[in-house]
Tab-separated table of C-alpha atoms in Angstrom:
chain	number	residue	atom	x	y	z
A	159	MET	CA	82.467	94.845	72.545
A	160	LEU	CA	85.864	93.206	72.106
A	161	THR	CA	86.837	93.565	68.459
A	162	SER	CA	90.565	92.759	68.328
A	163	VAL	CA	93.581	91.562	70.322
A	164	ARG	CA	97.077	92.212	69.017
A	165	VAL	CA	100.069	90.297	70.406
A	166	PRO	CA	103.251	92.270	69.595
A	167	GLU	CA	106.652	90.707	70.208
A	168	SER	CA	108.546	93.733	71.520
A	169	ALA	CA	107.930	96.751	73.700
A	170	GLU	CA	108.334	99.045	70.683
A	171	GLU	CA	105.706	97.128	68.725
A	172	ALA	CA	103.399	97.172	71.722
A	173	ARG	CA	103.709	100.932	72.132
A	174	ALA	CA	103.083	101.501	68.436
A	175	ALA	CA	99.933	99.395	68.687
A	176	LEU	CA	98.552	101.550	71.517
A	177	GLN	CA	96.957	104.042	69.188
A	178	ASP	CA	93.429	105.360	68.738
A	179	GLY	CA	92.218	104.150	72.082
A	180	ALA	CA	93.645	100.606	72.119
A	181	LEU	CA	94.334	99.407	75.666
A	182	PRO	CA	97.296	97.408	77.035
A	183	LEU	CA	96.398	93.964	78.354
A	184	GLY	CA	98.503	92.368	81.093
A	185	GLY	CA	96.869	89.542	82.998
A	186	GLY	CA	93.383	90.816	82.277
A	187	THR	CA	92.099	90.078	85.783
A	188	HIS	CA	90.377	93.463	86.000
A	189	LEU	CA	90.036	94.583	82.396
A	190	LEU	CA	88.546	91.418	80.911
A	191	ALA	CA	86.179	90.970	83.826
A	192	ARG	CA	84.637	94.310	82.899
A	193	ALA	CA	84.834	93.985	79.122
A	194	ALA	CA	81.661	91.916	79.132
A	195	ASP	CA	79.812	94.937	80.530
A	196	ARG	CA	80.627	96.986	77.430
A	197	ALA	CA	77.811	96.488	74.974
A	198	ASP	CA	78.676	99.391	72.694
A	199	GLY	CA	81.849	100.710	71.110
A	200	ASP	CA	84.970	98.869	70.030
A	201	LEU	CA	87.348	97.424	72.605
A	202	ARG	CA	90.775	96.835	71.073
A	203	LEU	CA	93.463	95.253	73.219
A	204	VAL	CA	97.237	94.976	72.938
A	205	SER	CA	98.495	91.918	74.813
A	206	LEU	CA	101.873	92.310	76.522
A	207	ARG	CA	102.342	88.557	76.921
A	208	LYS	CA	105.114	88.301	74.305
A	209	ALA	CA	106.491	91.847	74.479
A	210	GLY	CA	109.492	90.972	76.662
A	211	LEU	CA	108.310	92.967	79.674
A	212	GLY	CA	108.568	90.299	82.374
A	213	GLY	CA	111.307	89.494	84.839
A	214	ILE	CA	112.768	90.540	88.169
A	215	ASP	CA	116.282	91.932	88.540
A	216	VAL	CA	117.937	92.633	91.890
A	217	GLU	CA	121.426	94.140	92.008
A	218	GLY	CA	122.390	95.133	95.523
A	219	ASP	CA	119.467	97.191	96.763
A	220	ALA	CA	118.343	98.213	93.246
A	221	VAL	CA	115.209	96.328	92.212
A	222	THR	CA	113.678	96.283	88.742
A	223	LEU	CA	110.346	94.650	87.968
A	224	GLY	CA	109.198	94.137	84.397
A	225	ALA	CA	105.762	95.629	83.812
A	226	ALA	CA	104.338	92.229	82.867
A	227	THR	CA	105.857	90.417	85.851
A	228	THR	CA	103.090	88.607	87.710
A	229	LEU	CA	102.290	89.033	91.367
A	230	ALA	CA	102.937	85.311	91.838
A	231	GLU	CA	106.499	85.768	90.592
A	232	ILE	CA	107.076	88.478	93.197
A	233	GLU	CA	105.531	86.280	95.883
A	234	ASP	CA	107.860	83.397	94.997
A	235	ASP	CA	111.069	85.473	94.913
A	236	ASP	CA	112.897	85.267	98.253
A	237	ARG	CA	114.817	88.452	97.436
A	238	LEU	CA	111.524	90.369	97.670
A	239	GLY	CA	110.381	88.869	100.944
A	240	TYR	CA	109.445	92.288	102.382
A	241	LEU	CA	106.689	92.483	99.695
A	242	ALA	CA	105.302	89.020	100.398
A	243	GLY	CA	102.700	90.202	102.896
A	244	CYS	CA	101.444	92.807	100.452
A	245	VAL	CA	101.241	90.424	97.505
A	246	ARG	CA	99.580	87.646	99.475
A	247	SER	CA	96.872	90.061	100.571
A	248	ILE	CA	95.815	90.510	96.942
A	249	ALA	CA	93.070	88.296	95.543
A	250	SER	CA	93.675	84.538	95.254
A	251	PRO	CA	96.625	82.433	93.992
A	252	PRO	CA	95.050	81.897	90.526
A	253	VAL	CA	94.538	85.651	90.144
A	254	ARG	CA	98.082	86.414	91.330
A	255	GLY	CA	99.332	83.999	88.678
A	256	LEU	CA	97.848	86.296	86.018
A	257	ALA	CA	97.788	89.805	87.488
A	258	THR	CA	100.767	91.967	86.561
A	259	VAL	CA	102.795	94.705	88.201
A	260	ALA	CA	101.756	97.446	85.775
A	261	GLY	CA	98.137	96.340	85.800
A	262	ASN	CA	98.060	96.739	89.570
A	263	LEU	CA	99.399	100.282	89.258
A	264	PHE	CA	96.371	101.459	87.313
A	265	VAL	CA	93.498	99.352	88.622
A	266	PRO	CA	90.876	101.505	90.388
A	267	GLN	CA	90.609	101.681	94.144
A	268	PRO	CA	89.864	99.801	96.380
A	269	TYR	CA	92.181	97.468	94.452
A	270	GLY	CA	95.840	98.135	93.689
A	271	ASP	CA	97.552	97.230	96.962
A	272	LEU	CA	100.923	96.699	95.272
A	273	ALA	CA	100.648	100.244	93.944
A	274	VAL	CA	100.316	101.462	97.547
A	275	ALA	CA	103.480	99.577	98.497
A	276	LEU	CA	105.417	100.851	95.485
A	277	LEU	CA	104.370	104.443	96.184
A	278	ALA	CA	105.708	104.084	99.729
A	279	LEU	CA	108.947	102.756	98.211
A	280	ASP	CA	109.195	105.841	95.969
A	281	ALA	CA	109.146	103.759	92.788
A	282	GLU	CA	110.172	105.107	89.392
A	283	LEU	CA	108.633	103.974	86.108
A	284	ASP	CA	110.358	103.412	82.774
A	285	VAL	CA	107.906	104.696	80.180
A	286	LEU	CA	108.056	104.247	76.417
A	287	GLY	CA	106.279	107.018	74.552
A	288	ALA	CA	106.035	108.481	71.080
A	289	ASP	CA	109.160	110.556	71.759
A	290	GLY	CA	111.190	107.658	73.160
A	291	ALA	CA	111.969	106.290	76.610
A	292	ARG	CA	111.793	108.386	79.748
A	293	GLY	CA	111.583	108.013	83.516
A	294	GLU	CA	108.580	109.080	85.568
A	295	SER	CA	107.954	108.899	89.286
A	296	LEU	CA	105.046	106.660	90.214
A	297	GLU	CA	103.747	109.451	92.437
A	298	ARG	CA	103.484	111.868	89.505
A	299	VAL	CA	101.844	109.266	87.256
A	300	ILE	CA	99.265	108.407	89.925
A	301	GLU	CA	98.440	112.090	90.265
A	302	GLY	CA	98.512	113.075	86.604
A	303	GLY	CA	98.320	109.929	84.506
A	304	LEU	CA	100.265	108.983	81.393
A	305	ARG	CA	100.208	110.486	77.924
A	306	PRO	CA	97.999	108.761	75.339
A	307	GLY	CA	99.859	105.803	73.857
A	308	ASP	CA	102.459	105.615	76.658
A	309	LEU	CA	103.560	102.169	77.793
A	310	VAL	CA	105.082	101.400	81.194
A	311	THR	CA	107.911	98.911	80.648
A	312	ARG	CA	109.588	98.615	84.078
A	313	VAL	CA	109.235	99.645	87.698
A	314	ARG	CA	112.348	100.497	89.719
A	315	PHE	CA	112.796	101.054	93.442
A	316	THR	CA	115.324	100.678	96.232
A	317	ALA	CA	115.016	97.716	98.571
A	318	THR	CA	114.678	98.497	102.258
A	319	ASP	CA	114.543	96.720	105.590
A	320	THR	CA	112.305	99.463	107.038
A	321	PHE	CA	109.153	98.623	105.045
A	322	ARG	CA	105.811	98.089	106.783
A	323	PHE	CA	102.500	97.036	105.244
A	324	TYR	CA	99.025	96.553	106.653
A	325	LYS	CA	95.707	95.906	104.905
A	326	ALA	CA	92.253	95.821	106.453
A	327	SER	CA	89.577	94.011	104.453
A	328	ARG	CA	86.269	92.273	105.061
A	329	ARG	CA	87.920	88.878	104.746
A	330	ARG	CA	91.461	87.930	105.634
A	331	LEU	CA	92.121	86.681	102.089
A	332	ASN	CA	90.792	87.445	98.627
A	333	SER	CA	89.050	90.720	99.401
A	334	ALA	CA	89.476	94.333	98.355
A	335	SER	CA	90.839	96.990	100.653
A	336	ILE	CA	88.957	98.956	103.266
A	337	VAL	CA	92.191	100.644	104.386
A	338	THR	CA	95.692	99.852	103.159
A	339	VAL	CA	98.811	101.379	104.728
A	340	ALA	CA	102.356	101.047	103.406
A	341	ALA	CA	105.324	102.822	104.917
A	342	ARG	CA	109.059	103.082	104.607
A	343	ILE	CA	110.004	104.297	108.065
A	344	ALA	CA	113.367	104.599	109.782
A	345	VAL	CA	113.514	105.044	113.564
A	346	ARG	CA	116.665	105.933	115.481
A	347	ASP	CA	116.920	106.420	119.249
A	348	GLY	CA	113.148	106.244	119.496
A	349	LEU	CA	112.544	109.067	116.997
A	350	VAL	CA	111.287	108.836	113.423
A	351	GLU	CA	114.301	109.739	111.318
A	352	ASP	CA	112.604	109.407	107.949
A	353	VAL	CA	109.211	108.222	106.688
A	354	ARG	CA	107.316	107.843	103.450
A	355	LEU	CA	103.666	106.850	103.875
A	356	ALA	CA	101.162	105.712	101.232
A	357	LEU	CA	97.485	104.850	101.633
A	358	GLY	CA	94.887	102.865	99.746
A	359	GLY	CA	91.161	102.460	100.208
A	360	VAL	CA	90.744	105.968	101.638
A	361	ALA	CA	90.437	107.912	98.373
A	362	ARG	CA	89.560	107.245	94.740
A	363	ARG	CA	93.251	106.867	93.983
A	364	VAL	CA	96.296	105.772	95.925
A	365	VAL	CA	97.552	108.724	97.960
A	366	ARG	CA	100.753	109.770	99.669
A	367	ALA	CA	100.092	110.998	103.207
A	368	ALA	CA	102.512	113.927	103.228
A	369	GLY	CA	100.737	115.666	106.109
A	370	ALA	CA	101.029	112.573	108.276
A	371	GLU	CA	104.705	112.261	107.338
A	372	ARG	CA	105.378	115.777	108.607
A	373	VAL	CA	103.818	114.948	111.970
A	374	LEU	CA	105.807	111.722	112.302
A	375	ARG	CA	109.195	112.970	111.166
A	376	GLY	CA	111.424	113.813	114.135
A	377	ALA	CA	108.814	112.691	116.669
A	378	PRO	CA	108.708	109.626	118.932
A	379	LEU	CA	106.886	106.698	117.363
A	380	ASN	CA	104.067	106.224	119.847
A	381	ALA	CA	100.277	106.041	119.875
A	382	GLU	CA	99.783	109.745	120.576
A	383	VAL	CA	101.951	110.854	117.648
A	384	VAL	CA	100.387	108.297	115.289
A	385	ALA	CA	96.912	109.566	116.237
A	386	ARG	CA	97.995	113.114	115.339
A	387	ALA	CA	99.447	111.818	112.074
A	388	ALA	CA	96.125	110.165	111.220
A	389	ASP	CA	94.350	113.498	111.762
A	390	ALA	CA	96.846	115.184	109.432
A	391	ALA	CA	96.477	112.668	106.594
A	392	ASP	CA	94.648	114.019	103.547
A	393	ILE	CA	92.028	111.339	102.874
A	394	ASP	CA	88.786	111.431	100.913
A	395	PRO	CA	87.045	108.117	101.621
A	396	PHE	CA	84.231	106.779	99.464
A	397	ASP	CA	81.298	104.380	99.612
A	398	ASP	CA	81.424	101.027	97.846
A	399	ALA	CA	80.273	97.435	98.330
A	400	TYR	CA	83.051	96.804	100.874
A	401	ALA	CA	82.623	99.735	103.235
A	402	SER	CA	81.081	103.171	103.602
A	403	ALA	CA	83.070	106.388	103.515
A	404	TRP	CA	82.067	106.960	107.159
A	405	TYR	CA	83.439	103.569	108.207
A	406	ARG	CA	86.698	104.020	106.304
A	407	ALA	CA	87.287	107.382	107.973
A	408	ARG	CA	86.350	105.956	111.367
A	409	VAL	CA	88.737	102.993	111.271
A	410	PHE	CA	91.642	104.625	109.414
A	411	PRO	CA	93.418	105.851	112.608
A	412	VAL	CA	93.164	102.346	114.089
A	413	HIS	CA	94.744	100.726	111.045
A	414	LEU	CA	97.455	103.366	110.765
A	415	ARG	CA	98.387	102.611	114.376
A	416	ARG	CA	98.442	98.881	113.669
A	417	ALA	CA	100.633	99.413	110.614
A	418	LEU	CA	103.176	101.594	112.392
A	419	LEU	CA	103.092	100.225	115.921
A	420	GLY	CA	101.842	96.685	115.436
A	421	ALA	CA	99.111	97.216	118.030
């Protein structure tokens, strides 16, 4: 049961309010939809609406997104055009007008497509904790979580012109992921020079496909190599209302090929 909502006016006040189990509230598109299902216990929220955590800053190839920046703001920013396909694959325009960057990082799979993209882009998080500010890699946070009371304030990554994104879902728009693939991949003289590959929809959390990266790196980018990379990816698909684990595993190689080869 929802018992309180605090609306701090700074990041420091917001972090201090995240004590004794209080939860941060961004756009609320996931959290509030499920709050009605909680009939017991106290649900205390800390709204980030006035905490000064919005905004997009681009200096050269260095990109910084405020944790409370909405997906719609990313979609409308021409400087982030390489993320447009990812963002537009998420929910509907009204939801994107509320949903936030940090909220998308921690929403359960099969949601969280922006998190897949940001993992492929090797994003770093600015985190405000009890012992002050620190940096954390998104990859480590996805694997190990945050400390109690920690607050993500910003997400940083390097812009690239080698980014690829593909999402398979039951409907073209406004549907959760069956398989999501995001990659930062550089090809020179027909060979994969460097690659960073992230996956959604194929495990209970967003995963980095390090095994697939090893197969791809230094090899020609063709259907045979991509098929071997799919076999090397460490996935643990699950059943939900959108697809079975069997189906996700079955179609994953197809969607990896489409993401990397466009066919």
